[in-house]
Each structure stands twice: as C-alpha cells, then as structure tokens.
Amino acid sequence: MEVPKARAVLPQLRFVESVDSTNLSLQRDYAHLPDFSALAAAQQTAGQGRAGRSWVSEPGTSLSLSVLLRPNRLEISSLITLLMASTAQQALTELYPSLAVKIKWPNDLLVDERKLAGILAAVNPDQSVVVGIGINLSKQAAFESAASLSEFVTADFDSVLAAVLTRLQENWQRLQSDLSTEWLIQHLRDNCSTLGSEVRADLVTGESIVGRAKDITSDGRLIVEADQEHVLSAADVWHIRR
Ligand code: BTN
C-alpha cells in the first residue's frame, strides 16, 4: 500500500505493512527519535490495548498509528491521550461530516455507543510519550460488536491517516505553545458522550463507583458525582445504558 496523502502532510512518516505493535516499536527506539516521529501500520501482530489487553488489527481492517512526542513542559504529558482523542474525533468529523463520532473519556472514540477507536499512551524513561491510536476501518471477524468506518462511509487508510496527522500536528503545537488548555478541554466537553451519562468506573485502587459524569477539569480529569464527588485521573469507565 502507498500513503501519498499522509506523506504530503508528514514527509518523515514511517509506514509499514506489518509490525508487532507501532507503540512498542517507538518505545524500543525512543532514545534516537525526534519529536513527532510517527509510525503507521496496516497490520499489527501483537497490538497492545489498555490494562494489558491485546488489540487485534487484522490486515486491511484497521489503521494503527503511533507518534512519539517530546513535551516541552511536564503538565501537558497527562493530556496527551485526550489530545489524541480530541484530534481524531475532529479529523474524522471533518473528513466524514455525516459520522457522529463521540469521545468516551479518556481514550476511546464511539459511534452509536460502539467502539470505533482506542488510544494508548506510554511514558518513556526520558519523559517522552508514545501515543498510539487504532481505528477500525472495516469489520474484524473477532469483534462483531465494534463499530467500523466502512459501516457508515467509504473510508480509505491514507485519507484517514492524513487527516489525523494534519490535525495532530496543529494541536500538538498549540498544546505546547498555549499556556491555557481551555480550547482542548472545551472541545472534549462538547464532543464527549461520557458527560451527563451514568457511568461505572473502576478506580486504580481496585474500588468501583457508579455515578453521573459531570465535567472535565482543566487538567483533563473526569468529575463523577456518586456518593461523593470523585475526580478521576485514570480509570476504566463504562457507560451504563438506561
Ligand atoms: C484500547 O482501547 O485498549 C487501546 C487500544 C490502542 C491500540 C493502538 S493501535 C496503535 C497503537 N499500537 C498498539 O500496540 N496499540 C495502540
């Protein structure tokens, strides 16, 4: 496969047909890589998901993209997952205006409450961050319930990759140069289906809470009103259908 549109956006993009994991590949090489080194693949043989889960990307069915970012200040590291979620939501909506893509805080994109994309970030020993996104382009046999772009639009790998890279370059520059994160948080608030929903969250402590998601703080944490107010920085969150 060729990716001319994506290369026009980012000439230094590395594209491979198959790799174990785009995230793992950049995590192995991080020490030698400059800011915004990007690797995209049409297939992963050992894709990584959250909480030690695997992420399946069979050939031709999904887009896997990872980018190594070197934050110019520490505070923005924790916003990188949300930056990718917001960016991909924006890019897909601009490319396919009929598609109702929503963000599930903090790391999924949903269509009709079904998962279209997942995001995973890892911090390297030198504080650089590898953030990866997997977007379902078409149905994978193993994941009947997941959403894919081909159910709704005629999507091609190169156009989606180019759109995400274009917006990510702009938004990454803005996150580094603007001292206020309000533009990012407001975009998340406007496009996040978690807000207003009844959610169950598994906290890192092992405790589970149920409550209504109220807001996102300026540093990207989720406020959930349960027996008391919880401010979540990392948790597995489930939307509860009513
Ligand atoms: C999740 O929903 O659990 C997160 C999935 C993240 C998958 C992407 S695909 C590109 C990058 N490389 C990986 O191995 N994982 C991420």
Tab-separated table of C-alpha atoms and ligand atoms in Angstrom:
chain	number	residue	atom	x	y	z
A	1	MET	CA	0.000	0.000	0.000
A	2	GLU	CA	1.127	3.587	-0.659
A	3	VAL	CA	0.207	6.534	1.573
A	4	PRO	CA	0.806	9.645	-0.612
A	5	LYS	CA	-1.676	11.921	1.197
A	6	ALA	CA	-0.186	11.144	4.591
A	7	ARG	CA	3.361	11.598	3.242
A	8	ALA	CA	2.414	15.007	1.860
A	9	VAL	CA	1.385	16.006	5.400
A	10	LEU	CA	4.394	14.411	7.137
A	11	PRO	CA	7.284	13.507	4.811
A	12	GLN	CA	9.206	11.722	7.607
A	13	LEU	CA	6.282	9.339	8.313
A	14	ARG	CA	7.304	5.662	8.515
A	15	PHE	CA	4.708	3.331	7.076
A	16	VAL	CA	4.968	-0.469	7.256
A	17	GLU	CA	2.530	-3.146	6.142
A	18	SER	CA	3.036	-5.172	9.319
A	19	VAL	CA	4.710	-4.746	12.721
A	20	ASP	CA	4.307	-6.332	16.157
A	21	SER	CA	2.997	-3.077	17.619
A	22	THR	CA	3.505	0.516	16.459
A	23	ASN	CA	3.619	1.629	20.113
A	24	LEU	CA	6.208	-0.992	21.094
A	25	SER	CA	8.335	-0.167	18.063
A	26	LEU	CA	8.581	3.531	19.034
A	27	GLN	CA	9.090	2.592	22.702
A	28	ARG	CA	12.107	0.475	21.674
A	29	ASP	CA	13.635	3.278	19.572
A	30	TYR	CA	12.589	6.352	21.581
A	31	ALA	CA	16.108	7.432	22.585
A	32	HIS	CA	17.110	8.197	18.971
A	33	LEU	CA	13.862	9.692	17.742
A	34	PRO	CA	12.958	13.394	17.416
A	35	ASP	CA	9.626	14.939	18.441
A	36	PHE	CA	6.688	13.900	16.250
A	37	SER	CA	8.254	10.706	14.899
A	38	ALA	CA	5.319	8.755	13.505
A	39	LEU	CA	4.864	5.107	12.572
A	40	ALA	CA	1.747	3.753	10.861
A	41	ALA	CA	0.922	0.152	10.017
A	42	ALA	CA	-1.761	-1.765	8.161
A	43	GLN	CA	-1.414	-4.760	10.472
A	44	GLN	CA	-0.115	-5.431	13.988
A	45	THR	CA	0.737	-8.916	15.126
A	46	ALA	CA	0.967	-8.033	18.841
A	47	GLY	CA	-1.066	-4.808	19.205
A	48	GLN	CA	-1.286	-3.505	22.770
A	49	GLY	CA	-4.520	-2.430	24.443
A	50	ARG	CA	-5.246	-0.879	27.805
A	51	ALA	CA	-4.837	-2.766	31.066
A	52	GLY	CA	-2.670	-5.456	29.487
A	53	ARG	CA	-5.328	-6.375	26.914
A	54	SER	CA	-4.355	-7.088	23.337
A	55	TRP	CA	-5.543	-5.027	20.371
A	56	VAL	CA	-6.327	-7.045	17.275
A	57	SER	CA	-5.650	-5.447	13.890
A	58	GLU	CA	-6.052	-7.918	11.081
A	59	PRO	CA	-4.551	-6.922	7.691
A	60	GLY	CA	-6.637	-4.356	5.817
A	61	THR	CA	-9.227	-3.842	8.565
A	62	SER	CA	-7.707	-1.129	10.726
A	63	LEU	CA	-5.313	1.759	10.919
A	64	SER	CA	-2.605	1.708	13.575
A	65	LEU	CA	-0.699	4.914	14.214
A	66	SER	CA	1.792	5.817	16.937
A	67	VAL	CA	3.595	9.109	17.447
A	68	LEU	CA	6.497	9.911	19.760
A	69	LEU	CA	6.004	13.288	21.417
A	70	ARG	CA	8.521	15.266	23.453
A	71	PRO	CA	6.523	17.604	25.728
A	72	ASN	CA	8.174	20.988	26.366
A	73	ARG	CA	6.654	21.047	29.882
A	74	LEU	CA	5.628	18.333	32.305
A	75	GLU	CA	1.980	19.387	32.807
A	76	ILE	CA	0.981	18.528	29.248
A	77	SER	CA	2.129	14.872	29.401
A	78	SER	CA	-1.048	13.778	31.148
A	79	LEU	CA	-3.170	15.459	28.450
A	80	ILE	CA	-1.689	13.552	25.522
A	81	THR	CA	-4.265	10.722	25.479
A	82	LEU	CA	-7.060	13.317	25.499
A	83	LEU	CA	-5.261	15.311	22.821
A	84	MET	CA	-5.248	12.264	20.548
A	85	ALA	CA	-8.918	11.518	21.297
A	86	SER	CA	-9.960	15.091	20.592
A	87	THR	CA	-7.783	15.296	17.461
A	88	ALA	CA	-9.040	12.047	15.927
A	89	GLN	CA	-12.670	12.974	16.694
A	90	GLN	CA	-12.129	16.328	14.982
A	91	ALA	CA	-10.293	14.815	11.986
A	92	LEU	CA	-12.890	12.084	11.382
A	93	THR	CA	-15.792	14.536	11.716
A	94	GLU	CA	-14.203	16.939	9.225
A	95	LEU	CA	-13.494	14.115	6.780
A	96	TYR	CA	-16.908	12.444	7.168
A	97	PRO	CA	-19.412	15.109	8.322
A	98	SER	CA	-22.283	12.594	8.439
A	99	LEU	CA	-20.446	10.471	11.000
A	100	ALA	CA	-21.476	11.081	14.645
A	101	VAL	CA	-18.205	10.285	16.408
A	102	LYS	CA	-18.115	10.848	20.164
A	103	ILE	CA	-15.283	10.695	22.688
A	104	LYS	CA	-15.551	8.292	25.584
A	105	TRP	CA	-13.298	9.727	28.288
A	106	PRO	CA	-10.395	9.255	28.261
A	107	ASN	CA	-9.295	7.013	25.435
A	108	ASP	CA	-11.993	5.712	23.085
A	109	LEU	CA	-13.971	7.004	20.130
A	110	LEU	CA	-17.527	5.705	19.800
A	111	VAL	CA	-20.209	5.674	17.124
A	112	ASP	CA	-23.688	4.752	18.397
A	113	GLU	CA	-22.003	3.894	21.727
A	114	ARG	CA	-19.899	1.224	19.949
A	115	LYS	CA	-16.117	1.394	19.927
A	116	LEU	CA	-14.595	2.789	16.726
A	117	ALA	CA	-11.112	3.568	18.007
A	118	GLY	CA	-8.892	3.054	21.045
A	119	ILE	CA	-5.924	5.059	22.295
A	120	LEU	CA	-2.976	4.006	24.417
A	121	ALA	CA	-0.108	6.167	25.691
A	122	ALA	CA	3.127	5.180	27.436
A	123	VAL	CA	5.807	7.358	29.032
A	124	ASN	CA	9.445	6.571	28.194
A	125	PRO	CA	12.343	6.846	30.702
A	126	ASP	CA	13.312	10.270	29.260
A	127	GLN	CA	9.703	11.552	29.746
A	128	SER	CA	8.892	11.437	26.036
A	129	VAL	CA	5.486	9.910	25.351
A	130	VAL	CA	4.389	7.373	22.747
A	131	VAL	CA	0.710	7.743	21.931
A	132	GLY	CA	-0.990	5.259	19.632
A	133	ILE	CA	-4.433	5.028	18.091
A	134	GLY	CA	-6.137	2.094	16.425
A	135	ILE	CA	-9.102	2.990	14.188
A	136	ASN	CA	-11.433	0.277	12.859
A	137	LEU	CA	-11.763	0.766	9.106
A	138	SER	CA	-13.830	-2.358	8.426
A	139	LYS	CA	-15.313	-5.236	10.380
A	140	GLN	CA	-12.944	-7.682	12.026
A	141	ALA	CA	-14.308	-11.187	12.449
A	142	ALA	CA	-13.180	-11.268	16.070
A	143	PHE	CA	-15.051	-8.070	17.015
A	144	GLU	CA	-18.640	-8.244	15.816
A	145	SER	CA	-19.858	-5.635	18.290
A	146	ALA	CA	-17.246	-2.980	17.474
A	147	ALA	CA	-18.056	-0.140	15.084
A	148	SER	CA	-16.057	0.408	11.897
A	149	LEU	CA	-15.920	3.302	9.436
A	150	SER	CA	-16.998	1.129	6.487
A	151	GLU	CA	-20.448	0.662	8.062
A	152	PHE	CA	-21.116	4.371	7.589
A	153	VAL	CA	-18.781	5.852	4.947
A	154	THR	CA	-16.343	4.902	2.207
A	155	ALA	CA	-13.130	5.230	4.169
A	156	ASP	CA	-9.596	4.730	2.940
A	157	PHE	CA	-6.486	4.245	5.068
A	158	ASP	CA	-4.457	7.067	3.506
A	159	SER	CA	-7.177	9.760	3.805
A	160	VAL	CA	-7.869	8.916	7.439
A	161	LEU	CA	-4.150	8.856	8.279
A	162	ALA	CA	-3.530	12.197	6.524
A	163	ALA	CA	-6.473	13.841	8.307
A	164	VAL	CA	-5.379	12.637	11.764
A	165	LEU	CA	-1.742	13.685	11.184
A	166	THR	CA	-2.752	17.141	9.905
A	167	ARG	CA	-4.851	17.911	12.980
A	168	LEU	CA	-2.386	16.266	15.376
A	169	GLN	CA	0.471	18.457	14.139
A	170	GLU	CA	-1.607	21.602	14.659
A	171	ASN	CA	-2.992	20.560	18.027
A	172	TRP	CA	0.370	19.362	19.339
A	173	GLN	CA	1.941	22.735	18.504
A	174	ARG	CA	-0.932	24.512	20.196
A	175	LEU	CA	-0.759	22.370	23.345
A	176	GLN	CA	2.939	23.211	23.662
A	177	SER	CA	2.617	26.931	22.978
A	178	ASP	CA	-0.700	27.921	24.680
A	179	LEU	CA	-0.459	28.111	28.440
A	180	SER	CA	-4.221	27.623	28.689
A	181	THR	CA	-5.683	24.208	27.842
A	182	GLU	CA	-9.242	25.580	27.677
A	183	TRP	CA	-9.545	25.105	23.861
A	184	LEU	CA	-8.778	21.390	24.240
A	185	ILE	CA	-10.960	20.830	27.305
A	186	GLN	CA	-13.880	22.708	25.708
A	187	HIS	CA	-13.633	20.567	22.554
A	188	LEU	CA	-13.674	17.469	24.751
A	189	ARG	CA	-16.681	18.743	26.738
A	190	ASP	CA	-18.588	19.473	23.501
A	191	ASN	CA	-17.905	16.050	21.992
A	192	CYS	CA	-17.728	13.671	24.934
A	193	SER	CA	-20.619	11.248	25.364
A	194	THR	CA	-19.375	10.364	28.857
A	195	LEU	CA	-20.534	13.748	30.222
A	196	GLY	CA	-24.093	13.569	31.522
A	197	SER	CA	-24.037	9.759	31.394
A	198	GLU	CA	-24.401	7.353	34.245
A	199	VAL	CA	-21.014	5.640	34.478
A	200	ARG	CA	-19.327	2.868	36.369
A	201	ALA	CA	-15.643	3.426	36.952
A	202	ASP	CA	-13.029	1.005	38.185
A	203	LEU	CA	-10.560	3.083	40.145
A	204	VAL	CA	-6.847	2.316	40.250
A	205	THR	CA	-7.337	1.431	43.929
A	206	GLY	CA	-9.481	-1.554	42.872
A	207	GLU	CA	-12.653	0.193	44.145
A	208	SER	CA	-15.656	0.550	41.810
A	209	ILE	CA	-18.011	3.554	41.771
A	210	VAL	CA	-21.282	4.349	39.966
A	211	GLY	CA	-22.373	7.926	39.360
A	212	ARG	CA	-23.042	10.686	36.837
A	213	ALA	CA	-20.117	12.159	34.893
A	214	LYS	CA	-20.351	15.937	35.369
A	215	ASP	CA	-17.368	17.695	33.875
A	216	ILE	CA	-13.738	17.550	32.748
A	217	THR	CA	-11.218	19.633	34.712
A	218	SER	CA	-8.642	21.916	33.057
A	219	ASP	CA	-6.046	19.164	33.552
A	220	GLY	CA	-8.238	16.563	31.861
A	221	ARG	CA	-9.662	14.681	34.859
A	222	LEU	CA	-13.248	13.444	34.952
A	223	ILE	CA	-15.584	14.636	37.716
A	224	VAL	CA	-18.093	11.948	38.729
A	225	GLU	CA	-20.897	12.637	41.191
A	226	ALA	CA	-21.511	9.435	43.173
A	227	ASP	CA	-21.975	9.068	46.944
A	228	GLN	CA	-19.434	11.869	46.937
A	229	GLU	CA	-17.606	13.732	44.189
A	230	HIS	CA	-14.745	11.770	42.619
A	231	VAL	CA	-12.134	13.348	40.366
A	232	LEU	CA	-10.733	10.570	38.202
A	233	SER	CA	-7.353	10.771	36.522
A	234	ALA	CA	-7.160	7.225	35.218
A	235	ALA	CA	-9.901	4.643	35.391
A	236	ASP	CA	-11.675	2.194	33.204
A	237	VAL	CA	-15.074	3.801	32.598
A	238	TRP	CA	-18.243	2.094	31.330
A	239	HIS	CA	-21.325	3.950	30.146
A	240	ILE	CA	-24.388	2.403	31.750
A	241	ARG	CA	-27.292	2.012	29.339
A	242	ARG	CA	-30.665	3.040	30.778
B	1	BTN	C1	-7.562	0.176	23.995
B	1	BTN	O1	-8.674	0.530	23.610
B	1	BTN	O2	-7.421	-0.734	24.821
B	1	BTN	C2	-6.356	0.882	23.429
B	1	BTN	C3	-6.002	0.335	22.092
B	1	BTN	C4	-4.827	1.041	21.446
B	1	BTN	C5	-4.454	0.419	20.126
B	1	BTN	C6	-3.408	1.215	19.386
B	1	BTN	S1	-3.177	0.606	17.753
B	1	BTN	C7	-1.757	1.599	17.569
B	1	BTN	C8	-1.004	1.516	18.873
B	1	BTN	N1	-0.141	0.338	18.896
B	1	BTN	C9	-0.518	-0.531	19.821
B	1	BTN	O3	0.047	-1.631	20.046
B	1	BTN	N2	-1.601	-0.096	20.482
B	1	BTN	C10	-2.015	1.217	20.003
